PDB file of C-alpha atoms in Angstrom:
ATOM      1  CA  MET A   4      53.130  96.555 105.428  1.00 31.00           C
ATOM      2  CA  GLY A   5      50.324  98.892 106.841  1.00 39.00           C
ATOM      3  CA  ILE A   6      51.248 101.795 108.981  1.00 47.00           C
ATOM      4  CA  ASP A   7      49.569 100.037 111.955  1.00 62.00           C
ATOM      5  CA  ASN A   8      52.231  97.353 111.923  1.00 70.00           C
ATOM      6  CA  ASN A   9      54.927  99.945 112.216  1.00 85.00           C
ATOM      7  CA  LEU A  10      53.459 101.527 115.279  1.00 94.00           C
ATOM      8  CA  ILE A  11      55.419  99.630 118.001  1.00 96.00           C
ATOM      9  CA  THR A  12      56.941 102.077 120.247  1.00 98.00           C
ATOM     10  CA  ILE A  13      56.169 105.426 122.169  1.00 98.00           C
ATOM     11  CA  ARG A  14      58.730 107.085 119.699  1.00 98.00           C
ATOM     12  CA  ASP A  15      56.456 105.660 116.776  1.00 98.00           C
ATOM     13  CA  LEU A  16      53.279 106.992 118.325  1.00 98.00           C
ATOM     14  CA  VAL A  17      54.583 110.316 119.183  1.00 99.00           C
ATOM     15  CA  ARG A  18      55.878 110.732 115.604  1.00 98.00           C
ATOM     16  CA  TYR A  19      52.551 109.456 114.260  1.00 98.00           C
ATOM     17  CA  ALA A  20      50.629 111.818 116.482  1.00 99.00           C
ATOM     18  CA  THR A  21      52.767 114.796 115.659  1.00 99.00           C
ATOM     19  CA  THR A  22      52.347 114.178 111.875  1.00 98.00           C
ATOM     20  CA  SER A  23      48.555 113.573 112.344  1.00 98.00           C
ATOM     21  CA  PHE A  24      48.293 116.933 114.309  1.00 99.00           C
ATOM     22  CA  ASN A  25      50.175 118.909 111.670  1.00 98.00           C
ATOM     23  CA  GLU A  26      48.055 117.203 108.851  1.00 98.00           C
ATOM     24  CA  HIS A  27      44.857 118.145 110.444  1.00 98.00           C
ATOM     25  CA  GLY A  28      46.032 121.476 111.713  1.00 98.00           C
ATOM     26  CA  ILE A  29      44.814 121.136 115.184  1.00 98.00           C
ATOM     27  CA  GLY A  30      44.557 124.268 117.428  1.00 98.00           C
ATOM     28  CA  LEU A  31      46.843 124.835 120.143  1.00 98.00           C
ATOM     29  CA  GLY A  32      47.127 126.805 123.386  1.00 97.00           C
ATOM     30  CA  GLN A  33      45.196 124.800 125.728  1.00 97.00           C
ATOM     31  CA  GLY A  34      48.175 123.565 127.606  1.00 96.00           C
ATOM     32  CA  THR A  35      50.808 122.925 124.962  1.00 97.00           C
ATOM     33  CA  GLU A  36      52.253 125.232 122.344  1.00 96.00           C
ATOM     34  CA  SER A  37      53.488 122.819 119.624  1.00 98.00           C
ATOM     35  CA  HIS A  38      52.168 119.765 117.880  1.00 98.00           C
ATOM     36  CA  PHE A  39      55.228 117.775 119.322  1.00 99.00           C
ATOM     37  CA  ASP A  40      54.477 118.623 122.846  1.00 98.00           C
ATOM     38  CA  GLU A  41      50.817 117.865 122.366  1.00 99.00           C
ATOM     39  CA  ALA A  42      51.746 114.473 121.117  1.00 99.00           C
ATOM     40  CA  CYS A  43      54.070 113.736 123.986  1.00 99.00           C
ATOM     41  CA  PHE A  44      51.376 114.878 126.485  1.00 99.00           C
ATOM     42  CA  LEU A  45      48.526 112.744 124.862  1.00 99.00           C
ATOM     43  CA  VAL A  46      50.693 109.457 124.342  1.00 99.00           C
ATOM     44  CA  LEU A  47      52.318 109.635 127.641  1.00 99.00           C
ATOM     45  CA  ARG A  48      49.220 110.223 129.714  1.00 99.00           C
ATOM     46  CA  THR A  49      47.181 107.791 127.646  1.00 99.00           C
ATOM     47  CA  LEU A  50      49.655 105.264 128.912  1.00 99.00           C
ATOM     48  CA  SER A  51      49.594 106.779 132.549  1.00 98.00           C
ATOM     49  CA  LEU A  52      53.092 107.576 132.227  1.00 99.00           C
ATOM     50  CA  PRO A  53      54.764 110.782 133.899  1.00 98.00           C
ATOM     51  CA  LEU A  54      55.227 113.694 131.684  1.00 97.00           C
ATOM     52  CA  ASN A  55      58.855 113.717 132.323  1.00 97.00           C
ATOM     53  CA  SER A  56      59.488 109.982 131.314  1.00 97.00           C
ATOM     54  CA  LEU A  57      59.658 110.462 127.594  1.00 98.00           C
ATOM     55  CA  ASP A  58      63.426 109.824 127.393  1.00 97.00           C
ATOM     56  CA  ILE A  59      63.193 106.661 129.564  1.00 98.00           C
ATOM     57  CA  PHE A  60      60.266 105.173 127.576  1.00 98.00           C
ATOM     58  CA  LEU A  61      60.943 106.507 124.202  1.00 98.00           C
ATOM     59  CA  ASP A  62      61.881 103.013 122.674  1.00 98.00           C
ATOM     60  CA  ALA A  63      59.477 100.981 124.928  1.00 98.00           C
ATOM     61  CA  LYS A  64      57.544  98.456 122.903  1.00 97.00           C
ATOM     62  CA  LEU A  65      53.655  98.679 123.563  1.00 98.00           C
ATOM     63  CA  THR A  66      51.050  95.888 123.396  1.00 97.00           C
ATOM     64  CA  SER A  67      48.477  95.805 120.853  1.00 97.00           C
ATOM     65  CA  THR A  68      45.929  97.070 123.315  1.00 98.00           C
ATOM     66  CA  GLU A  69      47.969 100.094 124.125  1.00 98.00           C
ATOM     67  CA  VAL A  70      48.713 100.955 120.622  1.00 98.00           C
ATOM     68  CA  GLU A  71      44.937 100.880 119.801  1.00 98.00           C
ATOM     69  CA  LEU A  72      44.040 103.092 122.837  1.00 98.00           C
ATOM     70  CA  VAL A  73      46.622 105.678 122.027  1.00 99.00           C
ATOM     71  CA  LYS A  74      45.641 105.562 118.297  1.00 98.00           C
ATOM     72  CA  LYS A  75      41.967 106.084 119.340  1.00 99.00           C
ATOM     73  CA  ASN A  76      42.931 109.244 121.416  1.00 99.00           C
ATOM     74  CA  ILE A  77      45.073 110.658 118.667  1.00 99.00           C
ATOM     75  CA  ASN A  78      42.066 110.338 116.310  1.00 99.00           C
ATOM     76  CA  LEU A  79      40.008 111.997 118.723  1.00 99.00           C
ATOM     77  CA  ARG A  80      42.376 114.865 119.058  1.00 99.00           C
ATOM     78  CA  SER A  81      43.011 115.174 115.364  1.00 98.00           C
ATOM     79  CA  LYS A  82      39.941 114.330 113.575  1.00 98.00           C
ATOM     80  CA  ASP A  83      37.300 115.278 116.101  1.00 98.00           C
ATOM     81  CA  ARG A  84      39.396 118.102 117.304  1.00 99.00           C
ATOM     82  CA  ILE A  85      38.543 117.361 120.876  1.00 99.00           C
ATOM     83  CA  PRO A  86      41.162 118.972 123.272  1.00 99.00           C
ATOM     84  CA  ALA A  87      43.552 116.605 124.946  1.00 99.00           C
ATOM     85  CA  ALA A  88      42.727 117.480 128.285  1.00 99.00           C
ATOM     86  CA  TYR A  89      39.116 116.522 127.721  1.00 99.00           C
ATOM     87  CA  ILE A  90      39.946 113.251 126.252  1.00 99.00           C
ATOM     88  CA  LEU A  91      42.312 112.452 129.173  1.00 99.00           C
ATOM     89  CA  GLN A  92      40.083 114.372 131.702  1.00 99.00           C
ATOM     90  CA  GLU A  93      43.166 115.916 133.234  1.00 99.00           C
ATOM     91  CA  ALA A  94      45.254 119.148 132.960  1.00 99.00           C
ATOM     92  CA  TRP A  95      48.486 120.075 134.618  1.00 98.00           C
ATOM     93  CA  LEU A  96      49.912 123.226 135.893  1.00 98.00           C
ATOM     94  CA  ARG A  97      53.467 122.213 136.528  1.00 95.00           C
ATOM     95  CA  GLU A  98      53.437 119.470 139.008  1.00 96.00           C
ATOM     96  CA  PHE A  99      49.746 119.847 139.743  1.00 98.00           C
ATOM     97  CA  LYS A 100      47.210 117.713 138.124  1.00 99.00           C
ATOM     98  CA  PHE A 101      43.536 118.634 137.952  1.00 99.00           C
ATOM     99  CA  TYR A 102      40.514 116.934 137.001  1.00 99.00           C
ATOM    100  CA  VAL A 103      38.650 118.569 134.143  1.00 99.00           C
ATOM    101  CA  ASN A 104      35.621 117.915 131.829  1.00 99.00           C
ATOM    102  CA  GLU A 105      33.647 119.898 129.227  1.00 99.00           C
ATOM    103  CA  ASP A 106      32.129 121.953 132.062  1.00 99.00           C
ATOM    104  CA  VAL A 107      35.005 124.064 132.764  1.00 99.00           C
ATOM    105  CA  LEU A 108      37.727 125.794 130.937  1.00 98.00           C
ATOM    106  CA  ILE A 109      40.958 123.900 130.373  1.00 99.00           C
ATOM    107  CA  PRO A 110      43.568 125.407 133.126  1.00 98.00           C
ATOM    108  CA  ARG A 111      46.037 127.746 131.747  1.00 95.00           C
ATOM    109  CA  SER A 112      46.641 131.096 133.498  1.00 93.00           C
ATOM    110  CA  HIS A 113      49.399 133.712 133.866  1.00 94.00           C
ATOM    111  CA  LEU A 114      48.090 133.892 137.415  1.00 96.00           C
ATOM    112  CA  ALA A 115      49.388 130.303 138.082  1.00 95.00           C
ATOM    113  CA  ASP A 116      52.874 131.390 137.278  1.00 93.00           C
ATOM    114  CA  LEU A 117      52.400 134.333 139.441  1.00 95.00           C
ATOM    115  CA  LEU A 118      51.384 132.017 142.351  1.00 95.00           C
ATOM    116  CA  PHE A 119      54.157 129.769 141.618  1.00 94.00           C
ATOM    117  CA  ASP A 120      57.080 132.326 141.221  1.00 92.00           C
ATOM    118  CA  GLN A 121      56.262 135.914 141.977  1.00 92.00           C
ATOM    119  CA  ILE A 122      53.530 135.930 144.846  1.00 94.00           C
ATOM    120  CA  ASP A 123      56.016 137.046 147.596  1.00 91.00           C
ATOM    121  CA  VAL A 124      57.037 139.897 145.266  1.00 92.00           C
ATOM    122  CA  TRP A 125      53.436 141.475 145.471  1.00 94.00           C
ATOM    123  CA  ILE A 126      52.503 140.162 148.818  1.00 94.00           C
ATOM    124  CA  SER A 127      55.615 140.342 150.946  1.00 88.00           C
ATOM    125  CA  ASN A 128      54.145 138.462 153.831  1.00 92.00           C
ATOM    126  CA  THR A 129      51.735 135.859 152.881  1.00 92.00           C
ATOM    127  CA  ASP A 130      50.885 135.419 156.502  1.00 93.00           C
ATOM    128  CA  THR A 131      48.900 138.573 156.269  1.00 95.00           C
ATOM    129  CA  VAL A 132      46.387 136.775 153.919  1.00 98.00           C
ATOM    130  CA  HIS A 133      43.765 135.426 156.164  1.00 98.00           C
ATOM    131  CA  THR A 134      40.893 135.238 153.523  1.00 99.00           C
ATOM    132  CA  ALA A 135      40.939 135.096 149.724  1.00 99.00           C
ATOM    133  CA  LEU A 136      38.572 134.609 146.939  1.00 99.00           C
ATOM    134  CA  ASP A 137      39.111 132.965 143.623  1.00 99.00           C
ATOM    135  CA  LEU A 138      36.332 134.644 141.548  1.00 99.00           C
ATOM    136  CA  CYS A 139      35.334 132.670 138.520  1.00 99.00           C
ATOM    137  CA  THR A 140      37.107 129.676 139.812  1.00 99.00           C
ATOM    138  CA  GLY A 141      36.121 127.003 137.162  1.00 99.00           C
ATOM    139  CA  SER A 142      37.965 123.932 137.890  1.00 99.00           C
ATOM    140  CA  GLY A 143      39.289 125.475 141.151  1.00 99.00           C
ATOM    141  CA  CYS A 144      42.825 125.214 139.902  1.00 99.00           C
ATOM    142  CA  LEU A 145      43.771 128.754 141.091  1.00 99.00           C
ATOM    143  CA  ALA A 146      42.055 128.206 144.406  1.00 99.00           C
ATOM    144  CA  VAL A 147      44.227 125.120 145.057  1.00 99.00           C
ATOM    145  CA  LEU A 148      47.435 126.853 143.995  1.00 98.00           C
ATOM    146  CA  ALA A 149      46.488 129.710 146.261  1.00 98.00           C
ATOM    147  CA  ALA A 150      46.108 127.240 149.042  1.00 98.00           C
ATOM    148  CA  GLN A 151      49.630 126.106 148.785  1.00 97.00           C
ATOM    149  CA  GLN A 152      50.896 129.752 149.108  1.00 96.00           C
ATOM    150  CA  PHE A 153      48.501 130.991 151.806  1.00 97.00           C
ATOM    151  CA  GLN A 154      48.139 127.940 154.003  1.00 96.00           C
ATOM    152  CA  GLU A 155      46.493 129.627 156.799  1.00 96.00           C
ATOM    153  CA  ALA A 156      43.941 131.514 154.774  1.00 98.00           C
ATOM    154  CA  THR A 157      40.394 130.613 154.232  1.00 99.00           C
ATOM    155  CA  ILE A 158      39.768 130.739 150.473  1.00 99.00           C
ATOM    156  CA  TYR A 159      36.327 130.954 148.765  1.00 99.00           C
ATOM    157  CA  ALA A 160      36.250 129.589 145.298  1.00 99.00           C
ATOM    158  CA  SER A 161      33.176 130.938 143.422  1.00 99.00           C
ATOM    159  CA  ASP A 162      31.570 130.411 140.051  1.00 99.00           C
ATOM    160  CA  ILE A 163      28.110 130.873 138.484  1.00 99.00           C
ATOM    161  CA  SER A 164      28.245 127.438 137.011  1.00 99.00           C
ATOM    162  CA  LYS A 165      26.991 124.477 139.258  1.00 98.00           C
ATOM    163  CA  ASP A 166      28.698 122.096 136.897  1.00 99.00           C
ATOM    164  CA  ALA A 167      31.875 123.946 137.090  1.00 99.00           C
ATOM    165  CA  LEU A 168      31.692 123.897 140.905  1.00 99.00           C
ATOM    166  CA  SER A 169      31.220 120.049 140.807  1.00 99.00           C
ATOM    167  CA  VAL A 170      34.517 119.838 139.048  1.00 99.00           C
ATOM    168  CA  CYS A 171      36.123 122.369 141.568  1.00 99.00           C
ATOM    169  CA  VAL A 172      35.025 120.277 144.326  1.00 99.00           C
ATOM    170  CA  LYS A 173      36.572 117.082 142.826  1.00 99.00           C
ATOM    171  CA  ASN A 174      39.924 118.973 142.796  1.00 99.00           C
ATOM    172  CA  ILE A 175      39.564 120.445 146.360  1.00 99.00           C
ATOM    173  CA  GLU A 176      38.889 116.890 147.629  1.00 99.00           C
ATOM    174  CA  SER A 177      41.804 115.504 145.690  1.00 99.00           C
ATOM    175  CA  TYR A 178      44.244 117.820 147.290  1.00 99.00           C
ATOM    176  CA  ARG A 179      42.451 117.284 150.742  1.00 99.00           C
ATOM    177  CA  LEU A 180      41.616 120.952 151.107  1.00 99.00           C
ATOM    178  CA  THR A 181      38.052 120.865 152.061  1.00 99.00           C
ATOM    179  CA  ASP A 182      38.722 122.472 155.383  1.00 98.00           C
ATOM    180  CA  GLN A 183      40.473 125.409 153.612  1.00 99.00           C
ATOM    181  CA  ILE A 184      38.527 125.982 150.439  1.00 99.00           C
ATOM    182  CA  ILE A 185      34.865 126.816 150.151  1.00 99.00           C
ATOM    183  CA  PRO A 186      33.000 126.372 146.925  1.00 99.00           C
ATOM    184  CA  THR A 187      30.392 129.028 146.462  1.00 99.00           C
ATOM    185  CA  GLU A 188      27.852 129.262 143.714  1.00 99.00           C
ATOM    186  CA  SER A 189      27.726 133.119 142.634  1.00 99.00           C
ATOM    187  CA  ASP A 190      27.266 135.303 139.798  1.00 98.00           C
ATOM    188  CA  LEU A 191      30.409 137.440 140.364  1.00 99.00           C
ATOM    189  CA  PHE A 192      29.682 139.046 143.880  1.00 99.00           C
ATOM    190  CA  SER A 193      26.015 138.427 143.943  1.00 98.00           C
ATOM    191  CA  ASN A 194      26.308 135.652 146.749  1.00 98.00           C
ATOM    192  CA  ILE A 195      29.408 136.938 148.364  1.00 98.00           C
ATOM    193  CA  ASP A 196      29.052 138.365 151.813  1.00 97.00           C
ATOM    194  CA  ASN A 197      32.553 138.380 153.119  1.00 97.00           C
ATOM    195  CA  GLN A 198      35.451 140.707 152.702  1.00 98.00           C
ATOM    196  CA  PHE A 199      38.990 139.679 151.645  1.00 99.00           C
ATOM    197  CA  ASP A 200      42.610 140.278 151.936  1.00 98.00           C
ATOM    198  CA  LEU A 201      43.045 139.037 148.404  1.00 99.00           C
ATOM    199  CA  ILE A 202      40.794 138.625 145.427  1.00 99.00           C
ATOM    200  CA  ILE A 203      42.268 136.781 142.385  1.00 99.00           C
ATOM    201  CA  SER A 204      40.352 136.260 139.150  1.00 99.00           C
ATOM    202  CA  ASN A 205      40.721 134.934 135.643  1.00 98.00           C
ATOM    203  CA  PRO A 206      37.392 135.968 134.430  1.00 98.00           C
ATOM    204  CA  PRO A 207      35.979 135.592 130.728  1.00 98.00           C
ATOM    205  CA  TYR A 208      37.767 138.267 128.708  1.00 98.00           C
ATOM    206  CA  VAL A 209      37.749 137.346 125.008  1.00 97.00           C
ATOM    207  CA  ASP A 210      36.288 140.027 122.903  1.00 97.00           C
ATOM    208  CA  GLN A 211      33.586 139.239 120.273  1.00 97.00           C
ATOM    209  CA  GLN A 212      35.796 139.529 117.364  1.00 97.00           C
ATOM    210  CA  THR A 213      38.268 137.130 118.617  1.00 97.00           C
ATOM    211  CA  MET A 214      35.304 134.621 119.679  1.00 98.00           C
ATOM    212  CA  ASN A 215      34.155 134.680 116.218  1.00 97.00           C
ATOM    213  CA  ARG A 216      37.523 133.136 115.032  1.00 97.00           C
ATOM    214  CA  LEU A 217      38.403 130.897 117.782  1.00 97.00           C
ATOM    215  CA  PRO A 218      39.922 127.453 116.708  1.00 97.00           C
ATOM    216  CA  ILE A 219      37.461 124.467 116.820  1.00 98.00           C
ATOM    217  CA  GLU A 220      39.025 123.141 120.204  1.00 98.00           C
ATOM    218  CA  PHE A 221      38.180 126.413 122.120  1.00 98.00           C
ATOM    219  CA  LEU A 222      34.412 126.264 120.965  1.00 97.00           C
ATOM    220  CA  LYS A 223      34.405 122.939 122.721  1.00 98.00           C
ATOM    221  CA  GLU A 224      35.069 124.743 126.027  1.00 99.00           C
ATOM    222  CA  PRO A 225      32.117 126.463 127.883  1.00 98.00           C
ATOM    223  CA  GLN A 226      31.528 129.741 126.081  1.00 98.00           C
ATOM    224  CA  ILE A 227      30.497 131.426 129.299  1.00 98.00           C
ATOM    225  CA  ALA A 228      33.982 130.935 130.571  1.00 98.00           C
ATOM    226  CA  LEU A 229      35.513 132.701 127.619  1.00 98.00           C
ATOM    227  CA  ALA A 230      33.312 135.546 126.099  1.00 98.00           C
ATOM    228  CA  GLY A 231      33.643 138.896 127.704  1.00 98.00           C
ATOM    229  CA  GLY A 232      31.360 140.763 125.545  1.00 98.00           C
ATOM    230  CA  THR A 233      32.127 143.181 122.555  1.00 97.00           C
ATOM    231  CA  GLU A 234      35.282 144.573 123.973  1.00 97.00           C
ATOM    232  CA  GLY A 235      36.087 141.705 126.310  1.00 97.00           C
ATOM    233  CA  ILE A 236      35.614 143.599 129.531  1.00 98.00           C
ATOM    234  CA  ASP A 237      32.019 143.217 130.307  1.00 98.00           C
ATOM    235  CA  LEU A 238      32.791 141.160 133.546  1.00 98.00           C
ATOM    236  CA  ILE A 239      36.211 142.910 134.105  1.00 99.00           C
ATOM    237  CA  GLN A 240      34.698 146.164 134.540  1.00 98.00           C
ATOM    238  CA  LYS A 241      32.158 144.791 136.979  1.00 99.00           C
ATOM    239  CA  ILE A 242      34.812 143.153 139.090  1.00 99.00           C
ATOM    240  CA  ILE A 243      36.850 146.434 139.158  1.00 99.00           C
ATOM    241  CA  ILE A 244      33.748 148.567 140.144  1.00 99.00           C
ATOM    242  CA  GLU A 245      32.490 146.094 142.808  1.00 99.00           C
ATOM    243  CA  ALA A 246      35.720 144.753 144.266  1.00 99.00           C
ATOM    244  CA  PRO A 247      36.374 147.601 146.721  1.00 98.00           C
ATOM    245  CA  LYS A 248      33.246 146.617 148.687  1.00 98.00           C
ATOM    246  CA  TYR A 249      34.575 143.100 149.006  1.00 99.00           C
ATOM    247  CA  LEU A 250      38.165 143.917 149.989  1.00 99.00           C
ATOM    248  CA  ASN A 251      39.471 144.536 153.526  1.00 98.00           C
ATOM    249  CA  ALA A 252      41.252 148.036 154.109  1.00 97.00           C
ATOM    250  CA  ASN A 253      44.639 146.622 153.024  1.00 96.00           C
ATOM    251  CA  GLY A 254      43.192 144.149 150.318  1.00 98.00           C
ATOM    252  CA  VAL A 255      44.481 143.737 146.787  1.00 98.00           C
ATOM    253  CA  LEU A 256      42.860 142.509 143.576  1.00 99.00           C
ATOM    254  CA  ILE A 257      44.934 140.454 141.198  1.00 98.00           C
ATOM    255  CA  MET A 258      43.186 139.876 137.972  1.00 98.00           C
ATOM    256  CA  GLU A 259      44.286 138.259 134.511  1.00 98.00           C
ATOM    257  CA  VAL A 260      42.663 140.492 131.779  1.00 98.00           C
ATOM    258  CA  GLY A 261      44.145 138.927 128.425  1.00 95.00           C
ATOM    259  CA  ARG A 262      44.918 141.531 125.791  1.00 92.00           C
ATOM    260  CA  ASP A 263      42.396 144.093 127.335  1.00 95.00           C
ATOM    261  CA  ARG A 264      44.840 146.439 129.135  1.00 96.00           C
ATOM    262  CA  LYS A 265      44.355 149.443 126.732  1.00 96.00           C
ATOM    263  CA  VAL A 266      40.670 148.978 127.002  1.00 97.00           C
ATOM    264  CA  ILE A 267      40.838 148.842 130.737  1.00 98.00           C
ATOM    265  CA  GLU A 268      42.932 151.810 131.095  1.00 98.00           C
ATOM    266  CA  THR A 269      40.674 153.911 128.806  1.00 97.00           C
ATOM    267  CA  LYS A 270      37.726 152.927 130.700  1.00 98.00           C
ATOM    268  CA  PHE A 271      39.340 153.527 134.202  1.00 98.00           C
ATOM    269  CA  PRO A 272      41.876 156.247 133.499  1.00 98.00           C
ATOM    270  CA  ARG A 273      42.076 157.296 137.087  1.00 98.00           C
ATOM    271  CA  ILE A 274      42.902 154.059 138.725  1.00 98.00           C
ATOM    272  CA  ASN A 275      46.466 153.369 139.489  1.00 98.00           C
ATOM    273  CA  PHE A 276      46.875 149.913 137.996  1.00 98.00           C
ATOM    274  CA  THR A 277      50.228 148.130 138.307  1.00 97.00           C
ATOM    275  CA  TRP A 278      50.879 145.675 135.569  1.00 97.00           C
ATOM    276  CA  ILE A 279      52.671 142.434 136.550  1.00 96.00           C
ATOM    277  CA  GLU A 280      55.518 141.002 134.233  1.00 91.00           C
ATOM    278  CA  THR A 281      54.513 137.502 132.995  1.00 88.00           C
ATOM    279  CA  GLN A 282      56.164 135.165 130.461  1.00 84.00           C
ATOM    280  CA  ALA A 283      54.040 136.706 127.782  1.00 82.00           C
ATOM    281  CA  GLY A 284      54.622 140.353 128.781  1.00 84.00           C
ATOM    282  CA  ARG A 285      53.421 142.886 130.885  1.00 89.00           C
ATOM    283  CA  ASP A 286      49.897 143.561 129.614  1.00 91.00           C
ATOM    284  CA  PHE A 287      48.098 140.326 131.014  1.00 96.00           C
ATOM    285  CA  VAL A 288      47.675 140.682 134.837  1.00 97.00           C
ATOM    286  CA  LEU A 289      46.807 143.723 136.871  1.00 98.00           C
ATOM    287  CA  PHE A 290      47.554 144.509 140.564  1.00 98.00           C
ATOM    288  CA  VAL A 291      45.643 147.063 142.304  1.00 98.00           C
ATOM    289  CA  THR A 292      44.866 147.821 146.070  1.00 98.00           C
ATOM    290  CA  ARG A 293      41.394 148.531 147.530  1.00 98.00           C
ATOM    291  CA  GLU A 294      42.579 152.117 148.240  1.00 98.00           C
ATOM    292  CA  ASP A 295      43.576 152.731 144.702  1.00 98.00           C
ATOM    293  CA  LEU A 296      40.264 151.235 143.320  1.00 99.00           C
ATOM    294  CA  ARG A 297      38.397 153.478 145.883  1.00 98.00           C
ATOM    295  CA  LEU A 298      40.161 156.680 144.835  1.00 98.00           C
ATOM    296  CA  GLY A 299      40.130 155.842 141.104  1.00 98.00           C
ATOM    297  CA  LEU A 300      36.332 155.263 141.098  1.00 98.00           C
ATOM    298  CA  THR A 301      35.460 158.156 143.190  1.00 93.00           C
ATOM    299  CA  ASN A 302      37.588 160.888 141.500  1.00 73.00           C
TER     300      ASN A 302
END
């Protein structure tokens, strides 16, 4: 009996997918961190089942059409190394689903965890944020999450890529936030005229050495959304230098910077950065006020 005849239940397909992913050595880190989790995500969402429904449907028998569709997506993931989010055209940050395609980086950000769990620690009164900017917005996921926390704020979602902004608009519309979030085409601050109480950014920050050894899956993402130059801080340093002009007097910048903390502190030794604790450690997200930026840049 061939293996196809043994693929009957969701349990069978999750096992099959996990084995296939292990055998092909797929890259992880675009939403999941294990082959099993990747298999569960791909199988469940191919079948339009909730991500928390594995135990309920584990032994559910599938139709032959469903089995073939899941197998097709497993092959796209394992043999063609297409990221699961692109296959499904969706990515999740906790309970929030976002439309994605190959024009945007697949949503994954320490800033998302901050917006979910810690924003009131760093901004004690969210009502004081009347204007915010999500710089390098990509899919718009952080702008959408920010809109949940700062419900009275006007939020600008800016990106250099028109194609990325088209995805961003889909997500803004999906969450019915067109009255609150303003998509803006801009190369960093070049087309920004406002000042903001808060700027958040997850800019490209991967250094060239790391870019040269990225897994195949990451090479399928737009490289403009990943590459940060030789040391990884080409855009980061531009944002740090220009941000004071676009922050209100009590404004703050919160930016994800990957593993570039040491390079940033060496480049800007006089700026009093605060480093926010995340699940990955204390080196990945910086917090800095306009005043500290101004003082550190002028000394």
